[in-house]
Amino acid sequence: MNCASCGTSNPPGARFCANPGCGAYLSWSGQAPAEERQPQTALRPQAGGKTGMRMELDATDLTAEPGTGAQSRATVHNTGTRVERFALTVTGTAARWAAVDPGELTVYPGDAATATITFTPPRSPAGPAGTWDFVVAAASMVSGGLRDDVPGRLTIGRFHALKAVLSPAASRGGVRTRHSLMLENQGNAPEDLRLAATDAENELRIGLPAQVRLDPGKAAVSVEVGAAPATFGMPKRVPFTVVVTPAGQPPVTAEGTRIVTPRFGRWPLVVAPVLVIALVAGVLALTRSSTGPPATAGAGSTAAPDGGSDTTAPDGGSDTTAPEEATNGNSAAPGEGAKPTPKATVKKTPKPVTPPAYVAGKGELTGGVAEVAVRNLASSARIFLTPDLTAITMAGTTIGDDRPRTGGNFPAAALRVTGREKSSFRVGPVTGDSPDGLRFSYLVVDRQRGTLGGLPYEAGSARIGTGQQRVQVSGIETATPDSVIILTVRDGGQAVRIDDKEQGGFIASTLDASAATSEVAFDYLVVDPAGDGKGQVKAAAGLARTVPGNVGVAAPRLEHDVIGLRSAVLLTPDATSYRDDTGLYASALTDVCVLSQGDGFAEVEPFYTRRPFVKIPYDWLVVT
C-alpha cells in the first residue's frame, strides 16, 4: 500500500507510513468497514501529514420547556490524514444549561464522530424565558490551531408560578390598619398583576394599587384596611380577600381578617347599669330622709314644749358633762356644754409593690447594637433573645456575601446579651456583624421560679468550658423529657442548642457541634408547656420543625391564638429528636429565627449559607 502523503510503499495491513519522516495514517482500503473500527486511544506521534476538519449541528434553533431538555447532535469530520482527538465546548449565554456527552472525540482520517449537546433549563427563575445564544466548538488536542465552531439559539418557554400571602393575616384596630401583601413570582418571566379586594359584608374600605409589575422574586405591596367602628360593643371579625390576577392566568387569592374594635369597647355597657342603679338608690335614700319622722331624742333628755331640747337632767345635773369632769365630780357651768373629744388619726401603711415576674417585648438593632430599658433590672435576672426579621423582610433588604441569611436572602444574626445596667441591657451579635434594622424578641425573667402567663418555669445559668462541646445541666426540679427549654448566650462566641432532655435536667451543646474555643456562658429557661390551668392564658410553648430544602419558598407557620404582632417569640434549636441518629446528632445545626409575624401566627426559618438538607427541630415559647 502506497502512502498518499509521501508515496512510500508499505506492507499490507500497515496503519501508519513506514517512512520515518512521514508517519501519516494510511487509508482503510481493503480493511474492515468504518463502523466496525475501534477508536485509537493512544495516538502514535505523527510527523507531517495533512490536517483538516469540519463540524455540523443537526439543529441550531432549539426550544426547551423549563424543567425539560432540548438536544442537538454535533458531528465532527476528520478531513485530514492524521488521527485527531477533539475537545468539544459550549459557550454563549445558554452555556450555563448545556452538557456535552462525550466531551472528547477521537476521529480517524476520513471518518466522523458524534456528540450530544443537551440544554436543560430549570423550572425556576434561574431559567428565564427568552432566546439565548450559544456556540458549539470542537478543537483538536493533537494539531494546534485546528478547530471549528457552529452557532445556535435556544428558546426557553415561559411558566407561571405565583404566591400571595397577607402579613399579618389578621389585624386589630378601630378606623384604619395596615397589612402587607407578600407576593412571590416563582416563574421565569415578569408578571403584570391586577389587584382587587373584597369583603363579603361590604363593611371595609380596602386601599391597594390597582396594578403592579412583579419580576421573578419577592415583593411587598402595602394594603390599608379601613372600617367604621361601632361606638360600643364587642370587637367584630370581618374576613376579606385580596385577588391577584396575572395577565391571561387564573387569579390567586390571599385571605385576611380585620378585627374591628369599637370606639369605647363594651365597658360602658357594663358600667352604665351600675351607675343607674347607684343613682336610683341615692335618690330613694334622700327621699326617705326628707319625709320620714323626726329623730328621737337621746337617752336622759326630754323634748321641751317649745320644740327645743331640755338639757337639764332630772337630778339637776347635766348629761353633757365631759367624762373627765364627771369622774372628778365637776359639772359644766349652766348653759355651757363640754367639747367633744377629737378622733385619733390612723395612718395607713401602703402595701409594697411587687415587681412583675417577667417582662417581654420587641427591640431593634441600630448600628448593630440595641439598648433595651427595663426598670429595676436585677443582676440575677435572666434574659432570652430571638431574632425577628419581620422589619427587614418588609423592607426587602438582601445580602450577597457569606454571612448567615434566610431563604429569602434576608440577613440574620444570632444574638446575645452584651452588657447590662441597673435599668437596661444591651444586645449584639454572637459573632460577626449584625444587619441594621434587625428586630428581636426579648424576655426578662426576674425570679428563679414562677409562671409565665400560666406556664410554670424554672430559670438558671450554665457554662460550656473551653475545649468542651456539651454540658449536662442537672438539679432542675421541674425538668422532664417533655419540657420546653429556651437558651440564650451571655458570654462567648458560639451559639448553643439543646441535645437531650431528661428528668431533672438537660444536655446543652454548641450549635455547630464543635469544641468551644472559649468558655460559653448561657441562661436557660425550662417551661412546662402543659401549664397549671390557672389564670389568664398569656403564653404558649411547644416543639416544632422547619421544612428541609424549602427555605425561602414556603416558611412553615407556627400558629397559636396567643401570638400577636408584638408578642415575644423565643426559639432554640433542639437536636433531641436526632439522638437515635448519630450522624445527625453529632452534626452541626443552624440557628432559627422569626421570618414574619402577625395575629395568630409566626413564620420560622433557619439561617443558612447553603440550603439545609434536614429539618431543624426547635423549642418555641410565645409570651404576650
Coordinates of C-alpha atoms in Angstrom, one line a residue:
M1 CA 0.0 0.0 0.0
N2 CA 1.4 3.3 -1.1
C3 CA 1.3 6.4 1.3
A4 CA -0.8 9.2 -0.1
S5 CA 1.4 11.8 1.5
C6 CA 5.0 10.7 0.5
G7 CA 4.4 7.7 -1.9
T8 CA 6.4 5.2 0.2
S9 CA 5.3 1.6 -0.3
N10 CA 4.1 -0.1 2.8
P11 CA 3.3 -3.7 3.6
P12 CA -0.4 -4.8 3.5
G13 CA -2.3 -4.1 6.8
A14 CA 0.0 -1.3 7.8
R15 CA -1.8 1.6 9.5
F16 CA 1.0 4.2 9.5
C17 CA 3.5 5.1 6.8
A18 CA 6.9 3.4 7.4
N19 CA 8.8 6.5 6.2
P20 CA 10.3 7.9 9.5
G21 CA 9.9 11.4 8.0
C22 CA 6.1 10.9 7.3
G23 CA 4.3 8.6 9.7
A24 CA 0.9 9.5 8.1
Y25 CA -2.2 7.4 8.7
L26 CA -2.9 5.1 5.8
S27 CA -6.4 4.7 4.3
W28 CA -8.7 1.8 5.3
S29 CA -8.9 0.4 1.8
G30 CA -9.5 -3.4 1.8
Q31 CA -9.9 -3.5 5.6
A32 CA -12.9 -3.7 7.9
P33 CA -15.8 -1.2 7.4
A34 CA -15.5 2.1 9.3
E35 CA -18.4 1.4 11.7
E36 CA -16.6 -1.7 13.0
R37 CA -13.3 0.1 13.7
Q38 CA -12.5 1.0 17.4
P39 CA -11.1 4.5 18.1
Q40 CA -7.4 4.6 18.9
T41 CA -6.8 6.0 22.4
A42 CA -3.0 6.0 22.5
L43 CA -2.1 8.1 19.5
R44 CA 1.2 7.4 17.7
P45 CA 3.2 10.6 17.2
Q46 CA 2.6 11.8 13.6
A47 CA 5.2 13.7 11.7
G48 CA 3.7 15.9 8.9
G49 CA 0.6 14.8 7.1
K50 CA -2.5 16.8 6.1
T51 CA -4.8 18.3 8.7
G52 CA -8.4 19.2 8.3
M53 CA -11.9 19.0 9.9
R54 CA -15.5 20.1 9.7
M55 CA -18.3 20.2 12.3
E56 CA -22.0 20.2 11.8
L57 CA -25.0 20.6 14.1
D58 CA -28.2 18.7 13.2
A59 CA -30.3 21.5 14.9
T60 CA -29.2 25.1 15.5
D61 CA -32.6 26.5 16.6
L62 CA -33.7 24.7 19.8
T63 CA -36.8 25.1 22.0
A64 CA -36.9 23.9 25.6
E65 CA -39.6 24.0 28.2
P66 CA -38.3 24.8 31.8
G67 CA -37.6 21.6 33.6
T68 CA -37.2 19.6 30.4
G69 CA -34.3 19.2 27.9
A70 CA -33.6 20.1 24.3
Q71 CA -30.8 18.3 22.3
S72 CA -28.6 18.8 19.2
R73 CA -26.1 16.3 17.8
A74 CA -22.6 17.7 16.8
T75 CA -20.8 15.7 14.2
V76 CA -17.1 16.2 13.7
H77 CA -15.5 15.1 10.4
N78 CA -11.7 14.5 10.1
T79 CA -10.8 15.6 6.5
G80 CA -7.0 15.2 7.1
T81 CA -4.7 12.3 7.1
R82 CA -3.9 12.3 10.8
V83 CA -5.8 10.7 13.7
E84 CA -7.3 13.6 15.7
R85 CA -8.7 14.0 19.2
F86 CA -11.2 16.8 19.5
A87 CA -12.4 18.6 22.7
L88 CA -16.0 19.9 22.5
T89 CA -17.1 23.0 24.4
V90 CA -20.2 25.2 24.6
T91 CA -20.0 29.0 25.1
G92 CA -22.6 31.8 25.0
T93 CA -25.5 32.9 27.2
A94 CA -27.1 29.5 27.0
A95 CA -23.9 27.6 28.0
R96 CA -25.0 27.6 31.7
W97 CA -27.6 25.0 30.9
A98 CA -25.5 22.9 28.5
A99 CA -23.9 19.5 28.9
V100 CA -21.8 17.7 26.2
D101 CA -21.6 13.9 26.0
P102 CA -18.9 12.8 25.3
G103 CA -16.7 15.8 25.9
E104 CA -13.9 14.4 23.7
L105 CA -13.9 12.6 20.3
T106 CA -11.2 10.5 18.7
V107 CA -11.7 10.7 14.9
Y108 CA -9.7 8.8 12.2
P109 CA -8.9 10.4 8.8
G110 CA -11.9 10.3 6.5
D111 CA -14.1 9.3 9.4
A112 CA -16.6 11.2 11.6
A113 CA -17.8 11.0 15.3
T114 CA -20.8 12.4 17.1
A115 CA -21.5 14.0 20.5
T116 CA -24.8 15.1 22.0
I117 CA -25.4 18.6 23.3
T118 CA -28.2 18.8 25.9
F119 CA -29.7 22.0 27.2
T120 CA -31.7 21.7 30.5
P121 CA -33.0 25.0 31.8
P122 CA -34.5 24.6 35.4
R123 CA -38.2 25.2 36.2
S124 CA -37.4 28.2 38.3
P125 CA -36.4 31.9 37.9
A126 CA -32.9 30.6 37.2
G127 CA -34.1 29.6 33.8
P128 CA -35.6 32.9 32.5
A129 CA -37.9 32.8 29.5
G130 CA -36.5 34.2 26.2
T131 CA -34.0 33.4 23.4
W132 CA -30.4 32.7 24.3
D133 CA -27.3 32.3 22.0
F134 CA -24.7 29.5 22.1
V135 CA -21.7 28.3 20.1
V136 CA -20.5 24.7 20.0
A137 CA -16.8 24.5 19.3
A138 CA -14.5 21.5 18.5
A139 CA -10.7 22.0 18.9
S140 CA -8.0 19.4 18.1
M141 CA -5.9 18.3 21.0
V142 CA -3.3 16.9 18.5
S143 CA -2.9 19.5 15.8
G144 CA -2.6 23.0 17.2
G145 CA -5.0 25.6 15.6
L146 CA -7.3 23.0 14.1
R147 CA -10.8 23.9 15.2
D148 CA -14.3 24.7 14.0
D149 CA -17.5 26.1 15.7
V150 CA -21.2 26.4 14.9
P151 CA -23.6 29.0 16.4
G152 CA -27.1 28.3 17.5
R153 CA -30.1 29.7 19.5
L154 CA -32.0 28.3 22.5
T155 CA -35.6 29.5 23.2
I156 CA -36.9 28.8 26.7
G157 CA -40.6 28.7 27.2
R158 CA -42.5 30.6 29.9
F159 CA -44.1 29.2 33.0
H160 CA -46.2 30.8 35.7
A161 CA -46.0 30.3 39.5
L162 CA -47.4 33.0 41.7
K163 CA -47.9 33.1 45.5
A164 CA -49.7 35.7 47.5
V165 CA -50.0 35.9 51.4
L166 CA -51.2 38.7 53.6
S167 CA -48.9 39.6 56.5
P168 CA -50.3 39.8 59.1
A169 CA -53.1 37.5 58.3
A170 CA -55.3 39.4 60.8
S171 CA -55.2 43.0 62.1
R172 CA -57.0 44.7 65.0
G173 CA -57.9 48.3 65.2
G174 CA -60.5 51.0 65.0
V175 CA -60.5 53.2 61.9
R176 CA -57.5 52.0 59.9
T177 CA -55.0 49.2 59.9
R178 CA -52.2 48.2 57.6
H179 CA -51.2 44.9 56.0
S180 CA -48.5 43.8 53.6
L181 CA -49.4 41.7 50.6
M182 CA -46.4 39.4 50.2
L183 CA -46.1 38.5 46.5
E184 CA -43.6 35.9 45.2
N185 CA -43.1 35.3 41.5
Q186 CA -41.6 31.8 41.3
G187 CA -42.0 31.8 37.5
N188 CA -39.3 32.7 34.9
A189 CA -40.7 36.0 33.5
P190 CA -42.2 39.3 34.8
E191 CA -45.9 39.2 35.7
D192 CA -48.3 42.1 35.1
L193 CA -50.8 41.8 38.0
R194 CA -54.2 43.3 38.6
L195 CA -55.1 43.7 42.3
A196 CA -58.5 43.9 43.9
A197 CA -60.0 43.3 47.3
T198 CA -63.5 42.5 48.6
D199 CA -65.2 41.6 51.9
A200 CA -68.5 39.6 52.0
E201 CA -70.3 42.1 54.3
N202 CA -69.1 45.2 52.3
E203 CA -68.0 46.9 55.6
L204 CA -64.4 47.6 54.8
R205 CA -62.6 50.2 52.7
I206 CA -59.5 48.4 51.3
G207 CA -56.9 50.5 49.6
L208 CA -54.1 49.0 47.4
P209 CA -52.6 49.6 43.9
A210 CA -54.8 48.6 41.0
Q211 CA -51.9 47.1 39.1
V212 CA -48.2 46.2 39.7
R213 CA -45.4 44.6 37.7
L214 CA -43.6 41.8 39.5
D215 CA -40.2 40.5 38.4
P216 CA -39.2 36.9 39.4
G217 CA -38.6 37.1 43.2
K218 CA -40.4 38.6 46.1
A219 CA -42.1 42.0 46.7
A220 CA -44.4 43.5 49.3
V221 CA -47.4 45.7 48.5
S222 CA -49.0 47.9 51.2
V223 CA -52.7 47.3 51.9
E224 CA -54.7 49.7 54.1
V225 CA -57.9 48.4 55.6
G226 CA -60.4 51.0 56.8
A227 CA -63.6 50.4 58.9
A228 CA -66.4 52.3 60.6
P229 CA -66.2 51.1 64.2
A230 CA -69.3 51.0 66.4
T231 CA -69.4 53.3 69.4
F232 CA -69.9 50.5 71.9
G233 CA -69.9 46.7 71.8
M234 CA -67.7 43.7 71.2
P235 CA -64.9 43.5 68.6
K236 CA -66.1 42.2 65.3
R237 CA -64.2 39.9 62.9
V238 CA -64.6 40.8 59.2
P239 CA -62.9 38.4 56.7
F240 CA -61.7 39.9 53.4
T241 CA -60.0 38.6 50.3
V242 CA -57.3 40.1 48.1
V243 CA -57.5 38.8 44.5
V244 CA -54.3 38.9 42.4
T245 CA -54.8 38.2 38.7
P246 CA -51.8 37.7 36.3
A247 CA -52.4 38.6 32.7
G248 CA -54.0 35.6 30.9
Q249 CA -53.8 33.4 34.0
P250 CA -56.2 32.2 36.8
P251 CA -56.3 34.5 39.8
V252 CA -54.6 33.9 43.1
T253 CA -56.2 34.9 46.4
A254 CA -54.9 35.9 49.8
E255 CA -57.2 35.7 52.8
G256 CA -57.2 38.2 55.7
T257 CA -59.3 39.2 58.7
R258 CA -60.0 42.7 60.0
I259 CA -60.9 42.8 63.7
V260 CA -62.9 46.0 64.1
T261 CA -62.8 47.3 67.7
P262 CA -65.5 49.8 68.9
R263 CA -64.5 53.2 69.9
F264 CA -65.3 52.7 73.6
G265 CA -65.5 49.0 73.9
R266 CA -68.0 47.2 76.0
W267 CA -67.2 48.6 79.4
P268 CA -69.7 51.5 79.2
L269 CA -72.4 48.9 78.6
V270 CA -71.4 47.2 81.8
V271 CA -70.7 50.3 83.9
A272 CA -73.9 52.3 82.8
P273 CA -76.4 49.9 84.5
V274 CA -74.4 50.0 87.7
L275 CA -74.3 53.8 87.7
V276 CA -78.1 54.0 87.1
I277 CA -78.8 51.6 90.0
A278 CA -76.5 53.6 92.3
L279 CA -78.2 56.9 91.2
V280 CA -81.7 55.5 91.9
A281 CA -80.6 54.2 95.3
G282 CA -79.2 57.6 96.2
V283 CA -82.4 59.4 95.2
L284 CA -84.5 57.0 97.3
A285 CA -82.3 57.5 100.3
L286 CA -82.6 61.3 100.0
T287 CA -86.4 61.0 99.7
R288 CA -86.7 58.9 102.9
S289 CA -84.5 61.2 104.9
S290 CA -86.6 64.3 104.0
T291 CA -90.1 62.8 104.5
G292 CA -89.6 60.5 107.5
P293 CA -90.4 61.0 111.3
P294 CA -88.2 63.4 113.4
A295 CA -85.2 62.0 115.1
T296 CA -85.8 60.5 118.6
A297 CA -84.2 62.4 121.5
G298 CA -81.2 60.9 123.1
A299 CA -81.4 58.9 126.4
G300 CA -81.8 61.1 129.6
S301 CA -83.4 64.1 127.8
T302 CA -87.0 65.2 127.0
A303 CA -88.5 67.4 124.4
A304 CA -89.2 71.0 125.6
P305 CA -92.7 72.3 125.0
D306 CA -91.4 74.9 122.5
G307 CA -89.7 72.2 120.5
G308 CA -86.3 72.9 122.0
S309 CA -84.2 70.4 123.9
D310 CA -84.2 70.4 127.7
T311 CA -80.6 69.7 128.7
T312 CA -81.3 69.6 132.4
A313 CA -81.3 66.1 133.9
P314 CA -84.0 65.1 136.5
D315 CA -81.5 65.4 139.3
G316 CA -80.5 68.9 138.3
G317 CA -77.2 67.8 136.7
S318 CA -76.2 68.0 133.1
D319 CA -75.8 64.9 130.8
T320 CA -73.3 66.9 128.7
T321 CA -70.6 66.7 131.3
A322 CA -67.3 65.6 129.8
P323 CA -66.2 62.1 131.0
E324 CA -63.2 63.6 132.9
E325 CA -65.3 66.1 134.7
A326 CA -67.9 63.6 135.7
T327 CA -65.2 61.4 137.1
N328 CA -63.9 64.3 139.2
G329 CA -67.5 65.3 140.4
N330 CA -67.3 68.5 138.5
S331 CA -70.1 69.8 136.2
A332 CA -70.1 72.2 133.4
A333 CA -71.3 75.7 134.0
P334 CA -75.0 76.4 133.3
G335 CA -75.6 76.9 129.6
E336 CA -72.0 75.7 128.7
G337 CA -71.6 72.2 127.1
A338 CA -68.5 70.1 127.1
K339 CA -66.3 69.9 123.9
P340 CA -66.3 66.6 122.0
T341 CA -63.1 64.5 122.2
P342 CA -61.3 64.6 118.8
K343 CA -60.9 61.2 117.0
A344 CA -57.4 59.8 116.7
T345 CA -55.9 59.7 113.1
V346 CA -54.8 56.3 112.0
K347 CA -52.1 56.3 109.3
K348 CA -52.4 53.5 106.7
T349 CA -49.2 51.7 105.7
P350 CA -49.0 51.4 101.9
K351 CA -48.7 47.8 100.6
P352 CA -45.3 47.1 99.0
V353 CA -45.4 47.0 95.2
T354 CA -44.3 43.6 93.9
P355 CA -42.4 43.9 90.6
P356 CA -43.6 41.7 87.7
A357 CA -42.0 38.2 87.4
Y358 CA -41.2 38.8 83.8
V359 CA -41.0 41.5 81.1
A360 CA -41.5 40.6 77.4
G361 CA -41.3 42.7 74.2
K362 CA -39.6 43.7 71.0
G363 CA -36.4 45.6 70.2
E364 CA -34.4 46.6 67.2
L365 CA -30.7 46.8 66.3
T366 CA -29.4 50.2 65.2
G367 CA -25.8 50.1 64.0
G368 CA -25.5 46.5 65.1
V369 CA -26.5 47.1 68.8
A370 CA -29.6 47.8 70.8
E371 CA -30.2 49.2 74.3
V372 CA -33.4 47.9 76.0
A373 CA -34.8 49.8 79.0
V374 CA -36.1 47.7 81.9
R375 CA -36.9 49.2 85.3
N376 CA -35.2 47.8 88.3
L377 CA -33.2 45.2 86.3
A378 CA -31.8 42.8 88.9
S379 CA -28.3 41.5 88.4
S380 CA -29.7 38.0 88.8
A381 CA -32.3 38.4 86.0
R382 CA -32.1 36.0 83.1
I383 CA -32.6 37.5 79.6
F384 CA -33.6 35.5 76.5
L385 CA -33.4 36.7 72.8
T386 CA -34.5 35.5 69.4
P387 CA -34.0 37.4 66.1
D388 CA -37.1 38.6 64.2
L389 CA -36.7 39.5 60.5
T390 CA -40.2 41.0 60.1
A391 CA -39.0 44.6 59.6
I392 CA -36.2 43.5 57.2
T393 CA -38.4 41.3 55.0
M394 CA -40.9 44.0 54.7
A395 CA -38.2 46.4 53.6
G396 CA -36.8 43.9 51.1
T397 CA -33.2 44.2 52.3
T398 CA -30.9 41.5 51.0
I399 CA -27.3 40.5 51.2
G400 CA -24.9 38.7 48.8
D401 CA -21.9 37.6 50.9
D402 CA -21.3 34.6 53.1
R403 CA -23.0 36.0 56.3
P404 CA -25.9 33.9 57.6
R405 CA -29.2 34.6 55.9
T406 CA -32.6 33.0 55.3
G407 CA -34.0 31.5 52.1
G408 CA -35.3 34.9 51.0
N409 CA -31.7 36.1 51.2
F410 CA -32.6 38.3 54.2
P411 CA -29.7 38.8 56.6
A412 CA -29.9 37.1 60.0
A413 CA -27.7 37.0 63.2
A414 CA -27.6 35.0 66.4
L415 CA -27.9 37.4 69.3
R416 CA -26.6 37.6 72.9
V417 CA -26.7 39.9 75.9
T418 CA -23.5 42.0 75.6
G419 CA -24.0 44.0 78.9
R420 CA -26.4 45.3 81.5
E421 CA -27.0 48.2 83.8
K422 CA -29.5 48.9 86.6
S423 CA -32.2 49.8 84.2
S424 CA -31.3 48.4 80.8
F425 CA -29.4 45.7 78.9
R426 CA -27.5 45.7 75.6
V427 CA -28.0 43.3 72.7
G428 CA -25.5 42.4 70.0
P429 CA -24.5 39.6 67.6
V430 CA -22.8 36.4 68.9
T431 CA -20.3 36.6 66.1
G432 CA -19.6 38.9 63.2
D433 CA -21.6 41.9 62.1
S434 CA -25.4 42.1 62.6
P435 CA -27.7 43.6 60.0
D436 CA -29.0 47.1 60.7
G437 CA -32.8 47.1 61.4
L438 CA -32.9 43.5 62.7
R439 CA -35.7 43.2 65.2
F440 CA -35.7 40.7 68.1
S441 CA -38.0 39.3 70.8
Y442 CA -36.8 39.5 74.4
L443 CA -37.9 38.0 77.7
V444 CA -36.6 39.1 81.1
V445 CA -37.2 36.7 84.0
D446 CA -36.6 38.2 87.4
R447 CA -37.2 35.1 89.5
Q448 CA -35.7 31.6 89.5
R449 CA -39.2 30.1 89.7
G450 CA -42.6 31.3 88.7
T451 CA -45.2 31.3 85.9
L452 CA -45.2 32.9 82.5
G453 CA -48.8 33.6 81.6
G454 CA -49.9 30.4 83.3
L455 CA -46.9 28.2 82.3
P456 CA -44.7 27.2 85.3
Y457 CA -41.0 27.8 84.7
E458 CA -37.5 27.4 86.3
A459 CA -34.6 29.6 85.2
G460 CA -30.9 29.4 85.7
S461 CA -27.4 29.7 84.1
A462 CA -24.7 27.2 83.0
R463 CA -21.4 27.1 81.1
I464 CA -19.7 25.1 78.4
G465 CA -16.0 25.0 79.2
T466 CA -13.2 25.8 76.8
G467 CA -12.5 22.7 74.7
Q468 CA -15.8 21.1 75.6
Q469 CA -18.8 20.5 73.3
R470 CA -21.5 19.6 75.7
V471 CA -22.5 20.2 79.3
Q472 CA -25.0 18.3 81.5
V473 CA -27.3 20.7 83.5
S474 CA -28.9 18.9 86.4
G475 CA -30.8 19.7 89.7
I476 CA -33.8 21.3 87.9
E477 CA -36.8 20.0 89.8
T478 CA -39.4 20.9 87.1
A479 CA -37.4 19.5 84.1
T480 CA -38.9 16.5 82.3
P481 CA -38.3 15.0 78.8
D482 CA -41.4 16.9 77.7
S483 CA -40.2 20.4 78.9
V484 CA -39.7 23.3 76.5
I485 CA -36.2 24.8 77.0
I486 CA -35.0 28.2 75.8
L487 CA -31.3 29.1 75.7
T488 CA -29.5 32.4 75.2
V489 CA -25.8 33.1 75.3
R490 CA -24.5 35.7 77.8
D491 CA -20.8 35.4 77.1
G492 CA -18.8 33.5 74.4
G493 CA -18.5 33.4 70.6
Q494 CA -20.7 30.3 69.8
A495 CA -24.4 29.8 69.8
V496 CA -25.9 26.9 71.8
R497 CA -28.6 24.3 71.3
I498 CA -30.4 21.5 73.2
D499 CA -29.1 18.0 72.7
D500 CA -31.2 15.9 75.2
K501 CA -33.8 16.2 77.9
E502 CA -34.2 14.1 81.0
Q503 CA -35.9 14.0 84.3
G504 CA -34.3 16.7 86.4
G505 CA -32.1 18.3 83.8
F506 CA -30.9 18.5 80.2
I507 CA -27.8 18.5 78.0
A508 CA -26.8 21.6 76.1
S509 CA -24.2 21.7 73.2
T510 CA -22.6 24.2 71.0
L511 CA -24.8 24.8 67.9
D512 CA -22.0 23.9 65.4
A513 CA -21.2 20.7 67.3
S514 CA -17.6 21.7 67.7
A515 CA -15.5 22.2 70.8
A516 CA -15.9 25.7 72.4
T517 CA -13.0 27.9 71.5
S518 CA -13.6 29.9 74.7
E519 CA -16.0 29.4 77.6
V520 CA -19.6 29.9 76.6
A521 CA -22.0 31.1 79.4
F522 CA -25.7 30.9 78.8
D523 CA -29.1 31.3 80.5
Y524 CA -31.7 28.6 80.4
L525 CA -35.5 28.7 80.9
V526 CA -37.3 25.3 81.5
V527 CA -41.0 25.6 80.8
D528 CA -43.9 23.2 81.4
P529 CA -45.9 23.6 78.2
A530 CA -49.0 22.0 79.7
G531 CA -49.4 24.9 82.2
D532 CA -51.1 24.8 85.6
G533 CA -54.7 25.6 84.4
K534 CA -54.8 28.8 86.5
G535 CA -55.2 32.4 85.4
Q536 CA -55.5 34.0 82.0
V537 CA -53.6 32.3 79.2
K538 CA -50.9 34.7 78.1
A539 CA -48.2 32.2 77.0
A540 CA -47.8 29.1 74.9
A541 CA -44.9 26.7 74.3
G542 CA -44.1 23.6 72.3
L543 CA -41.8 21.7 69.8
A544 CA -41.8 22.3 66.0
R545 CA -39.6 21.8 62.9
T546 CA -38.6 23.7 59.8
V547 CA -39.1 22.2 56.4
P548 CA -36.0 20.7 54.7
G549 CA -34.8 22.0 51.3
N550 CA -37.7 24.6 51.2
V551 CA -36.1 27.6 52.7
G552 CA -37.4 30.9 51.3
V553 CA -40.2 29.3 49.4
A554 CA -42.9 28.5 52.0
A555 CA -41.8 29.1 55.6
P556 CA -43.7 26.8 58.0
R557 CA -46.2 28.7 60.1
L558 CA -46.2 28.4 63.8
E559 CA -49.9 29.0 64.7
H560 CA -51.5 29.8 68.1
D561 CA -54.2 32.2 69.2
V562 CA -51.8 33.7 71.8
I563 CA -49.4 35.0 69.1
G564 CA -49.8 38.7 68.3
L565 CA -47.9 41.3 66.4
R566 CA -46.0 42.4 69.5
S567 CA -45.7 39.0 71.2
A568 CA -42.3 37.8 72.2
V569 CA -41.4 34.7 70.2
L570 CA -38.5 32.8 71.7
L571 CA -36.8 29.9 69.7
T572 CA -34.0 27.4 70.4
P573 CA -32.7 24.6 68.1
D574 CA -33.3 21.2 69.7
A575 CA -31.5 18.1 68.5
T576 CA -33.3 15.8 70.9
S577 CA -35.2 14.0 68.1
Y578 CA -31.8 13.1 66.4
R579 CA -30.4 11.3 69.4
D580 CA -31.0 7.9 67.8
D581 CA -29.3 9.0 64.6
T582 CA -25.6 9.5 65.5
G583 CA -24.9 11.1 62.1
L584 CA -27.3 13.9 62.7
Y585 CA -26.9 14.1 66.4
A586 CA -23.2 14.9 66.1
S587 CA -23.6 17.2 63.1
A588 CA -23.9 21.0 63.1
L589 CA -27.3 22.6 63.2
T590 CA -28.2 26.0 62.0
D591 CA -30.0 28.7 64.1
V592 CA -33.6 29.6 63.6
C593 CA -35.4 33.0 63.5
V594 CA -38.8 34.6 63.0
L595 CA -39.3 35.5 59.4
S596 CA -42.6 37.3 59.8
Q597 CA -45.3 37.6 62.5
G598 CA -48.9 38.5 62.8
D599 CA -52.1 37.8 64.8
G600 CA -52.3 34.1 65.3
F601 CA -49.1 33.0 63.5
A602 CA -45.3 33.3 63.2
E603 CA -43.2 32.0 60.2
V604 CA -40.0 30.4 61.3
E605 CA -36.9 29.7 59.1
P606 CA -33.4 28.5 59.7
F607 CA -30.3 30.6 59.0
Y608 CA -28.3 29.3 56.1
T609 CA -25.4 30.0 53.7
R610 CA -26.1 26.8 51.8
R611 CA -29.6 25.3 51.6
P612 CA -30.1 23.0 54.6
F613 CA -31.0 19.4 53.8
V614 CA -32.6 18.4 57.1
K615 CA -35.4 19.6 59.2
I616 CA -34.3 21.9 62.1
P617 CA -36.3 21.0 65.2
Y618 CA -36.7 23.8 67.7
D619 CA -38.4 24.6 71.0
W620 CA -40.7 27.7 71.0
L621 CA -42.2 29.9 73.6
V622 CA -44.6 32.8 73.0
V623 CA -45.3 35.4 75.7
T624 CA -47.7 38.3 75.4

